[in-house]
Amino acid sequence: SALEAAALPLFFGWFLAHKHALELEKRSREFLKTLSQLDQFKQHISQFTSEELGSQGEVDLEKHFQSRGVLHCTTKFCDFGKADGAKAYAEKEVVRESMGCVTVLQISAFFATPRTVGARVALTEEQLRLWPPDAEKEVMPDVDLPLGSRAHVTLGCAEGVEGVQTGIDLLEFAKLEKEGSGDKVQDLGDGTLYSYGNDMWMLRLSRNVEAPAMFSGFYG
Ligand code: A2P
């Protein structure tokens, strides 16, 4: 019915509790700052941005990326019902039952590309029940990746980049990981930094950041 269609959100997802969103943003800023000061990163800076460099050859990555509103991990993008499978997803029992429920998201890594900066979310078995089975295949139909490989929190996008890009970038990391590429750059105290071809960087955390988050729909 029209009423049902009207009730479909822009997307479903887990929304971080405010305090934990601030904490994650702080960790993200620290990650970008550390990255921007690294010699190996600076050597390939032109692959990352054409922005003006500082006197030390560094770039302000915090300015390169703009934040995108309230921090969340999208499960299903519905586009108010226009997206494939939106209605079926909204009607699933597990989706209806989970509305308003709080869960703890496990953040296992931060990543940055010229397009996006984000946090990788390692979903639990229970959280995976809310994950659309085709989320990965939709972007990478020819690569066999574990369910949930696309799960992330967008922390920022470069100018002109669409929100959907962060998950696409994370799947590219996952594909490269599966192929066994990626070079260890160095230990950074809170984790180990890897580079995947000079313009893709990932900090794998030695301890997950835990972020309580509430499952809900976002109506814009
Ligand atoms: P993300 O989950 O990476 O942050 P927008 O602001 O562009 O309308 O997007 C709203 C939210 O839905 C954002 O969180 C965005 O990306 C996500 N999103 C946008 N388009 C898609 C899509 N085609 N598939 C999955 N998620 C999407």
mmCIF file of N, CA and C in Angstrom, residues 45-153:
data_model
loop_
_atom_site.group_PDB
_atom_site.id
_atom_site.type_symbol
_atom_site.label_atom_id
_atom_site.label_comp_id
_atom_site.label_asym_id
_atom_site.label_seq_id
_atom_site.Cartn_x
_atom_site.Cartn_y
_atom_site.Cartn_z
ATOM 1 N N ILE A 45 52.033 10.922 -2.182
ATOM 2 C CA ILE A 45 50.943 11.846 -1.893
ATOM 3 C C ILE A 45 50.184 12.265 -3.156
ATOM 4 N N SER A 46 50.907 12.344 -4.279
ATOM 5 C CA SER A 46 50.260 12.801 -5.520
ATOM 6 C C SER A 46 49.201 11.812 -6.001
ATOM 7 N N GLN A 47 49.326 10.530 -5.557
ATOM 8 C CA GLN A 47 48.308 9.547 -5.924
ATOM 9 C C GLN A 47 47.054 9.731 -5.078
ATOM 10 N N PHE A 48 47.230 10.490 -4.009
ATOM 11 C CA PHE A 48 46.142 10.632 -3.047
ATOM 12 C C PHE A 48 45.374 11.936 -3.242
ATOM 13 N N THR A 49 46.124 12.991 -3.452
ATOM 14 C CA THR A 49 45.469 14.289 -3.595
ATOM 15 C C THR A 49 46.379 15.252 -4.340
ATOM 16 N N SER A 50 45.760 16.195 -5.039
ATOM 17 C CA SER A 50 46.545 17.217 -5.735
ATOM 18 C C SER A 50 46.548 18.517 -4.933
ATOM 19 N N GLU A 51 46.035 18.409 -3.680
ATOM 20 C CA GLU A 51 45.977 19.600 -2.839
ATOM 21 C C GLU A 51 47.374 20.113 -2.494
ATOM 22 N N GLU A 52 47.426 21.367 -2.108
ATOM 23 C CA GLU A 52 48.686 22.018 -1.762
ATOM 24 C C GLU A 52 49.315 21.362 -0.525
ATOM 25 N N LEU A 53 50.631 21.190 -0.569
ATOM 26 C CA LEU A 53 51.317 20.553 0.556
ATOM 27 C C LEU A 53 51.897 21.587 1.506
ATOM 28 N N GLY A 54 52.045 21.211 2.757
ATOM 29 C CA GLY A 54 52.670 22.077 3.754
ATOM 30 C C GLY A 54 54.180 22.077 3.594
ATOM 31 N N SER A 55 54.885 22.799 4.453
ATOM 32 C CA SER A 55 56.336 22.948 4.323
ATOM 33 C C SER A 55 57.058 21.620 4.542
ATOM 34 N N GLN A 56 56.444 20.706 5.277
ATOM 35 C CA GLN A 56 57.045 19.379 5.508
ATOM 36 C C GLN A 56 56.588 18.360 4.466
ATOM 37 N N GLY A 57 55.930 18.842 3.411
ATOM 38 C CA GLY A 57 55.443 17.935 2.375
ATOM 39 C C GLY A 57 54.223 17.158 2.814
ATOM 40 N N GLU A 58 53.546 17.673 3.854
ATOM 41 C CA GLU A 58 52.377 16.958 4.353
ATOM 42 C C GLU A 58 51.092 17.620 3.838
ATOM 43 N N VAL A 59 49.998 16.876 3.938
ATOM 44 C CA VAL A 59 48.713 17.388 3.504
ATOM 45 C C VAL A 59 47.738 17.269 4.678
ATOM 46 N N ASP A 60 46.773 18.167 4.731
ATOM 47 C CA ASP A 60 45.776 18.107 5.798
ATOM 48 C C ASP A 60 44.647 17.168 5.371
ATOM 49 N N LEU A 61 44.787 15.903 5.742
ATOM 50 C CA LEU A 61 43.789 14.912 5.320
ATOM 51 C C LEU A 61 42.426 15.157 5.942
ATOM 52 N N GLU A 62 42.446 15.790 7.110
ATOM 53 C CA GLU A 62 41.175 16.101 7.758
ATOM 54 C C GLU A 62 40.337 17.040 6.895
ATOM 55 N N LYS A 63 41.023 17.902 6.149
ATOM 56 C CA LYS A 63 40.308 18.827 5.255
ATOM 57 C C LYS A 63 39.932 18.134 3.953
ATOM 58 N N HIS A 64 40.751 17.151 3.563
ATOM 59 C CA HIS A 64 40.493 16.412 2.311
ATOM 60 C C HIS A 64 39.156 15.668 2.386
ATOM 61 N N PHE A 65 38.820 15.184 3.586
ATOM 62 C CA PHE A 65 37.579 14.419 3.765
ATOM 63 C C PHE A 65 36.536 15.241 4.516
ATOM 64 N N GLN A 66 35.328 15.245 3.979
ATOM 65 C CA GLN A 66 34.225 15.908 4.686
ATOM 66 C C GLN A 66 33.366 14.862 5.376
ATOM 67 N N SER A 67 32.921 15.195 6.595
ATOM 68 C CA SER A 67 32.101 14.229 7.320
ATOM 69 C C SER A 67 30.690 14.187 6.734
ATOM 70 N N ARG A 68 30.002 13.089 7.009
ATOM 71 C CA ARG A 68 28.709 12.818 6.381
ATOM 72 C C ARG A 68 27.594 12.577 7.387
ATOM 73 N N GLY A 69 27.448 13.489 8.319
ATOM 74 C CA GLY A 69 26.339 13.374 9.264
ATOM 75 C C GLY A 69 26.532 12.306 10.320
ATOM 76 N N VAL A 70 25.434 11.831 10.869
ATOM 77 C CA VAL A 70 25.459 10.948 12.026
ATOM 78 C C VAL A 70 26.136 9.604 11.677
ATOM 79 N N LEU A 71 27.066 9.178 12.542
ATOM 80 C CA LEU A 71 27.830 7.958 12.247
ATOM 81 C C LEU A 71 26.947 6.717 12.372
ATOM 82 N N HIS A 72 27.051 5.861 11.380
ATOM 83 C CA HIS A 72 26.225 4.647 11.351
ATOM 84 C C HIS A 72 26.866 3.597 10.457
ATOM 85 N N CYS A 73 26.370 2.384 10.601
ATOM 86 C CA CYS A 73 26.752 1.291 9.710
ATOM 87 C C CYS A 73 25.485 0.888 8.958
ATOM 88 N N THR A 74 25.436 1.200 7.672
ATOM 89 C CA THR A 74 24.258 0.876 6.859
ATOM 90 C C THR A 74 24.126 -0.639 6.713
ATOM 91 N N THR A 75 22.924 -1.168 6.923
ATOM 92 C CA THR A 75 22.693 -2.572 6.579
ATOM 93 C C THR A 75 22.040 -2.646 5.191
ATOM 94 N N LYS A 76 20.918 -1.957 5.028
ATOM 95 C CA LYS A 76 20.204 -1.999 3.743
ATOM 96 C C LYS A 76 19.833 -0.598 3.286
ATOM 97 N N PHE A 77 20.327 -0.216 2.107
ATOM 98 C CA PHE A 77 19.954 1.056 1.496
ATOM 99 C C PHE A 77 18.624 0.853 0.780
ATOM 100 N N CYS A 78 17.590 1.566 1.202
ATOM 101 C CA CYS A 78 16.233 1.354 0.664
ATOM 102 C C CYS A 78 15.798 2.432 -0.314
ATOM 103 N N ASP A 79 16.402 3.612 -0.197
ATOM 104 C CA ASP A 79 16.021 4.730 -1.063
ATOM 105 C C ASP A 79 14.501 4.951 -1.049
ATOM 106 N N PHE A 80 13.930 4.921 0.134
ATOM 107 C CA PHE A 80 12.487 5.120 0.358
ATOM 108 C C PHE A 80 11.633 4.122 -0.424
ATOM 109 N N GLY A 81 12.218 2.955 -0.697
ATOM 110 C CA GLY A 81 11.460 1.897 -1.381
ATOM 111 C C GLY A 81 11.860 1.700 -2.831
ATOM 112 N N LYS A 82 12.686 2.603 -3.364
ATOM 113 C CA LYS A 82 13.068 2.499 -4.779
ATOM 114 C C LYS A 82 14.182 1.468 -5.018
ATOM 115 N N ALA A 83 14.942 1.157 -3.981
ATOM 116 C CA ALA A 83 16.062 0.215 -4.143
ATOM 117 C C ALA A 83 15.554 -1.226 -4.204
ATOM 118 N N ASP A 84 16.253 -2.067 -4.969
ATOM 119 C CA ASP A 84 15.896 -3.487 -5.095
ATOM 120 C C ASP A 84 15.823 -4.150 -3.725
ATOM 121 N N GLY A 85 14.767 -4.871 -3.488
ATOM 122 C CA GLY A 85 14.664 -5.669 -2.263
ATOM 123 C C GLY A 85 14.371 -4.872 -1.003
ATOM 124 N N ALA A 86 14.060 -3.588 -1.155
ATOM 125 C CA ALA A 86 13.851 -2.734 0.021
ATOM 126 C C ALA A 86 12.656 -3.205 0.851
ATOM 127 N N LYS A 87 11.554 -3.472 0.167
ATOM 128 C CA LYS A 87 10.325 -3.845 0.866
ATOM 129 C C LYS A 87 10.501 -5.204 1.559
ATOM 130 N N ALA A 88 11.072 -6.147 0.821
ATOM 131 C CA ALA A 88 11.284 -7.491 1.382
ATOM 132 C C ALA A 88 12.161 -7.423 2.630
ATOM 133 N N TYR A 89 13.179 -6.577 2.577
ATOM 134 C CA TYR A 89 14.066 -6.438 3.730
ATOM 135 C C TYR A 89 13.302 -5.860 4.928
ATOM 136 N N ALA A 90 12.552 -4.796 4.672
ATOM 137 C CA ALA A 90 11.823 -4.120 5.753
ATOM 138 C C ALA A 90 10.807 -5.041 6.421
ATOM 139 N N GLU A 91 10.329 -6.015 5.646
ATOM 140 C CA GLU A 91 9.296 -6.913 6.171
ATOM 141 C C GLU A 91 9.858 -8.136 6.887
ATOM 142 N N LYS A 92 11.161 -8.326 6.805
ATOM 143 C CA LYS A 92 11.751 -9.493 7.479
ATOM 144 C C LYS A 92 11.505 -9.417 8.981
ATOM 145 N N GLU A 93 11.229 -10.585 9.555
ATOM 146 C CA GLU A 93 10.917 -10.615 10.977
ATOM 147 C C GLU A 93 12.085 -10.087 11.822
ATOM 148 N N VAL A 94 13.289 -10.494 11.451
ATOM 149 C CA VAL A 94 14.455 -10.087 12.247
ATOM 150 C C VAL A 94 14.635 -8.565 12.198
ATOM 151 N N VAL A 95 14.273 -7.950 11.072
ATOM 152 C CA VAL A 95 14.381 -6.494 10.938
ATOM 153 C C VAL A 95 13.360 -5.814 11.845
ATOM 154 N N ARG A 96 12.127 -6.283 11.769
ATOM 155 C CA ARG A 96 11.060 -5.695 12.601
ATOM 156 C C ARG A 96 11.379 -5.848 14.084
ATOM 157 N N GLU A 97 11.848 -7.048 14.449
ATOM 158 C CA GLU A 97 12.129 -7.321 15.865
ATOM 159 C C GLU A 97 13.328 -6.548 16.398
ATOM 160 N N SER A 98 14.229 -6.188 15.492
ATOM 161 C CA SER A 98 15.481 -5.555 15.939
ATOM 162 C C SER A 98 15.384 -4.044 16.073
ATOM 163 N N MET A 99 14.294 -3.475 15.562
ATOM 164 C CA MET A 99 14.146 -2.016 15.611
ATOM 165 C C MET A 99 14.286 -1.508 17.046
ATOM 166 N N GLY A 100 15.176 -0.561 17.229
ATOM 167 C CA GLY A 100 15.378 0.037 18.547
ATOM 168 C C GLY A 100 16.313 -0.747 19.453
ATOM 169 N N CYS A 101 16.794 -1.895 18.980
ATOM 170 C CA CYS A 101 17.691 -2.706 19.814
ATOM 171 C C CYS A 101 19.129 -2.206 19.727
ATOM 172 N N VAL A 102 19.807 -2.250 20.856
ATOM 173 C CA VAL A 102 21.202 -1.812 20.914
ATOM 174 C C VAL A 102 22.127 -3.020 20.833
ATOM 175 N N THR A 103 23.184 -2.878 20.063
ATOM 176 C CA THR A 103 24.184 -3.931 19.910
ATOM 177 C C THR A 103 25.560 -3.256 19.945
ATOM 178 N N VAL A 104 26.609 -4.044 20.123
ATOM 179 C CA VAL A 104 27.952 -3.447 20.156
ATOM 180 C C VAL A 104 28.676 -3.749 18.849
ATOM 181 N N LEU A 105 28.991 -2.700 18.100
ATOM 182 C CA LEU A 105 29.740 -2.883 16.852
ATOM 183 C C LEU A 105 31.226 -3.023 17.169
ATOM 184 N N GLN A 106 31.866 -3.993 16.515
ATOM 185 C CA GLN A 106 33.301 -4.219 16.693
ATOM 186 C C GLN A 106 34.045 -3.580 15.520
ATOM 187 N N ILE A 107 34.752 -2.489 15.807
ATOM 188 C CA ILE A 107 35.531 -1.803 14.772
ATOM 189 C C ILE A 107 36.926 -2.414 14.761
ATOM 190 N N SER A 108 37.295 -3.045 13.639
ATOM 191 C CA SER A 108 38.563 -3.780 13.619
ATOM 192 C C SER A 108 39.664 -3.069 12.842
ATOM 193 N N ALA A 109 39.308 -2.052 12.071
ATOM 194 C CA ALA A 109 40.321 -1.353 11.268
ATOM 195 C C ALA A 109 39.813 0.012 10.810
ATOM 196 N N PHE A 110 40.766 0.891 10.501
ATOM 197 C CA PHE A 110 40.463 2.148 9.808
ATOM 198 C C PHE A 110 41.089 2.048 8.425
ATOM 199 N N PHE A 111 40.445 2.645 7.432
ATOM 200 C CA PHE A 111 41.043 2.639 6.094
ATOM 201 C C PHE A 111 40.832 3.977 5.410
ATOM 202 N N ALA A 112 41.763 4.296 4.503
ATOM 203 C CA ALA A 112 41.666 5.546 3.747
ATOM 204 C C ALA A 112 42.089 5.305 2.308
ATOM 205 N N THR A 113 41.356 5.908 1.385
ATOM 206 C CA THR A 113 41.689 5.912 -0.039
ATOM 207 C C THR A 113 41.559 7.374 -0.486
ATOM 208 N N PRO A 114 41.938 7.701 -1.715
ATOM 209 C CA PRO A 114 41.754 9.103 -2.142
ATOM 210 C C PRO A 114 40.289 9.535 -2.070
ATOM 211 N N ARG A 115 39.390 8.571 -2.052
ATOM 212 C CA ARG A 115 37.955 8.887 -2.085
ATOM 213 C C ARG A 115 37.292 8.923 -0.715
ATOM 214 N N THR A 116 37.655 7.971 0.144
ATOM 215 C CA THR A 116 36.917 7.837 1.402
ATOM 216 C C THR A 116 37.824 7.472 2.576
ATOM 217 N N VAL A 117 37.331 7.766 3.772
ATOM 218 C CA VAL A 117 37.939 7.249 4.999
ATOM 219 C C VAL A 117 36.812 6.573 5.773
ATOM 220 N N GLY A 118 37.112 5.385 6.288
ATOM 221 C CA GLY A 118 36.061 4.643 6.980
ATOM 222 C C GLY A 118 36.607 3.704 8.029
ATOM 223 N N ALA A 119 35.680 3.097 8.760
ATOM 224 C CA ALA A 119 36.026 2.105 9.776
ATOM 225 C C ALA A 119 35.405 0.777 9.365
ATOM 226 N N ARG A 120 36.202 -0.279 9.429
ATOM 227 C CA ARG A 120 35.682 -1.614 9.112
ATOM 228 C C ARG A 120 34.947 -2.165 10.319
ATOM 229 N N VAL A 121 33.786 -2.743 10.085
ATOM 230 C CA VAL A 121 33.006 -3.337 11.176
ATOM 231 C C VAL A 121 33.023 -4.855 11.020
ATOM 232 N N ALA A 122 33.467 -5.545 12.074
ATOM 233 C CA ALA A 122 33.460 -7.013 12.076
ATOM 234 C C ALA A 122 32.141 -7.459 12.708
ATOM 235 N N LEU A 123 31.193 -7.863 11.869
ATOM 236 C CA LEU A 123 29.859 -8.207 12.368
ATOM 237 C C LEU A 123 29.859 -9.559 13.068
ATOM 238 N N THR A 124 29.076 -9.650 14.142
ATOM 239 C CA THR A 124 28.908 -10.924 14.845
ATOM 240 C C THR A 124 27.862 -11.764 14.094
ATOM 241 N N GLU A 125 27.788 -13.043 14.442
ATOM 242 C CA GLU A 125 26.787 -13.931 13.835
ATOM 243 C C GLU A 125 25.391 -13.334 13.968
ATOM 244 N N GLU A 126 25.111 -12.809 15.139
ATOM 245 C CA GLU A 126 23.785 -12.256 15.376
ATOM 246 C C GLU A 126 23.526 -11.024 14.511
ATOM 247 N N GLN A 127 24.543 -10.159 14.416
ATOM 248 C CA GLN A 127 24.391 -8.955 13.581
ATOM 249 C C GLN A 127 24.252 -9.325 12.100
ATOM 250 N N LEU A 128 24.899 -10.399 11.703
ATOM 251 C CA LEU A 128 24.830 -10.838 10.291
ATOM 252 C C LEU A 128 23.413 -11.244 9.878
ATOM 253 N N ARG A 129 22.553 -11.541 10.849
ATOM 254 C CA ARG A 129 21.163 -11.873 10.517
ATOM 255 C C ARG A 129 20.442 -10.676 9.906
ATOM 256 N N LEU A 130 20.979 -9.473 10.177
ATOM 257 C CA LEU A 130 20.387 -8.258 9.612
ATOM 258 C C LEU A 130 21.088 -7.814 8.327
ATOM 259 N N TRP A 131 22.066 -8.598 7.908
ATOM 260 C CA TRP A 131 22.880 -8.199 6.749
ATOM 261 C C TRP A 131 22.272 -8.771 5.464
ATOM 262 N N PRO A 132 22.043 -7.952 4.431
ATOM 263 C CA PRO A 132 21.463 -8.486 3.186
ATOM 264 C C PRO A 132 22.429 -9.477 2.520
ATOM 265 N N PRO A 133 21.968 -10.686 2.205
ATOM 266 C CA PRO A 133 22.851 -11.721 1.662
ATOM 267 C C PRO A 133 23.532 -11.326 0.345
ATOM 268 N N ASP A 134 22.979 -10.321 -0.357
ATOM 269 C CA ASP A 134 23.545 -9.931 -1.659
ATOM 270 C C ASP A 134 24.379 -8.643 -1.595
ATOM 271 N N ALA A 135 24.651 -8.143 -0.389
ATOM 272 C CA ALA A 135 25.334 -6.840 -0.253
ATOM 273 C C ALA A 135 26.709 -6.820 -0.927
ATOM 274 N N GLU A 136 27.439 -7.919 -0.813
ATOM 275 C CA GLU A 136 28.780 -7.966 -1.402
ATOM 276 C C GLU A 136 28.707 -8.237 -2.907
ATOM 277 N N LYS A 137 27.867 -9.203 -3.285
ATOM 278 C CA LYS A 137 27.732 -9.605 -4.697
ATOM 279 C C LYS A 137 27.234 -8.461 -5.584
ATOM 280 N N GLU A 138 26.414 -7.593 -4.982
ATOM 281 C CA GLU A 138 25.874 -6.438 -5.693
ATOM 282 C C GLU A 138 27.001 -5.566 -6.264
ATOM 283 N N VAL A 139 28.105 -5.469 -5.505
ATOM 284 C CA VAL A 139 29.244 -4.651 -5.932
ATOM 285 C C VAL A 139 30.287 -5.490 -6.658
ATOM 286 N N MET A 140 30.576 -6.691 -6.121
ATOM 287 C CA MET A 140 31.607 -7.558 -6.705
ATOM 288 C C MET A 140 31.046 -8.934 -7.003
ATOM 289 N N PRO A 141 30.310 -9.043 -8.110
ATOM 290 C CA PRO A 141 29.641 -10.304 -8.424
ATOM 291 C C PRO A 141 30.607 -11.471 -8.668
ATOM 292 N N ASP A 142 31.845 -11.170 -9.052
ATOM 293 C CA ASP A 142 32.765 -12.244 -9.447
ATOM 294 C C ASP A 142 33.741 -12.653 -8.354
ATOM 295 N N VAL A 143 33.661 -12.015 -7.192
ATOM 296 C CA VAL A 143 34.594 -12.349 -6.115
ATOM 297 C C VAL A 143 33.809 -12.957 -4.952
ATOM 298 N N ASP A 144 34.355 -14.056 -4.421
ATOM 299 C CA ASP A 144 33.685 -14.732 -3.308
ATOM 300 C C ASP A 144 34.204 -14.178 -1.990
ATOM 301 N N LEU A 145 33.431 -13.290 -1.394
ATOM 302 C CA LEU A 145 33.859 -12.669 -0.140
ATOM 303 C C LEU A 145 32.880 -13.042 0.967
ATOM 304 N N PRO A 146 33.401 -13.175 2.204
ATOM 305 C CA PRO A 146 32.508 -13.518 3.313
ATOM 306 C C PRO A 146 31.408 -12.475 3.492
ATOM 307 N N LEU A 147 30.248 -12.953 3.894
ATOM 308 C CA LEU A 147 29.122 -12.081 4.222
ATOM 309 C C LEU A 147 29.577 -11.056 5.265
ATOM 310 N N GLY A 148 29.240 -9.803 5.018
ATOM 311 C CA GLY A 148 29.615 -8.757 5.969
ATOM 312 C C GLY A 148 30.915 -8.050 5.620
ATOM 313 N N SER A 149 31.575 -8.484 4.535
ATOM 314 C CA SER A 149 32.850 -7.866 4.137
ATOM 315 C C SER A 149 32.710 -6.377 3.835
ATOM 316 N N ARG A 150 31.497 -5.969 3.520
ATOM 317 C CA ARG A 150 31.253 -4.565 3.141
ATOM 318 C C ARG A 150 30.890 -3.692 4.347
ATOM 319 N N ALA A 151 30.726 -4.293 5.515
ATOM 320 C CA ALA A 151 30.217 -3.550 6.675
ATOM 321 C C ALA A 151 31.220 -2.492 7.155
ATOM 322 N N HIS A 152 30.742 -1.265 7.273
ATOM 323 C CA HIS A 152 31.638 -0.150 7.596
ATOM 324 C C HIS A 152 30.866 1.014 8.188
ATOM 325 N N VAL A 153 31.631 1.931 8.756
ATOM 326 C CA VAL A 153 31.109 3.248 9.129
ATOM 327 C C VAL A 153 31.854 4.264 8.274
#
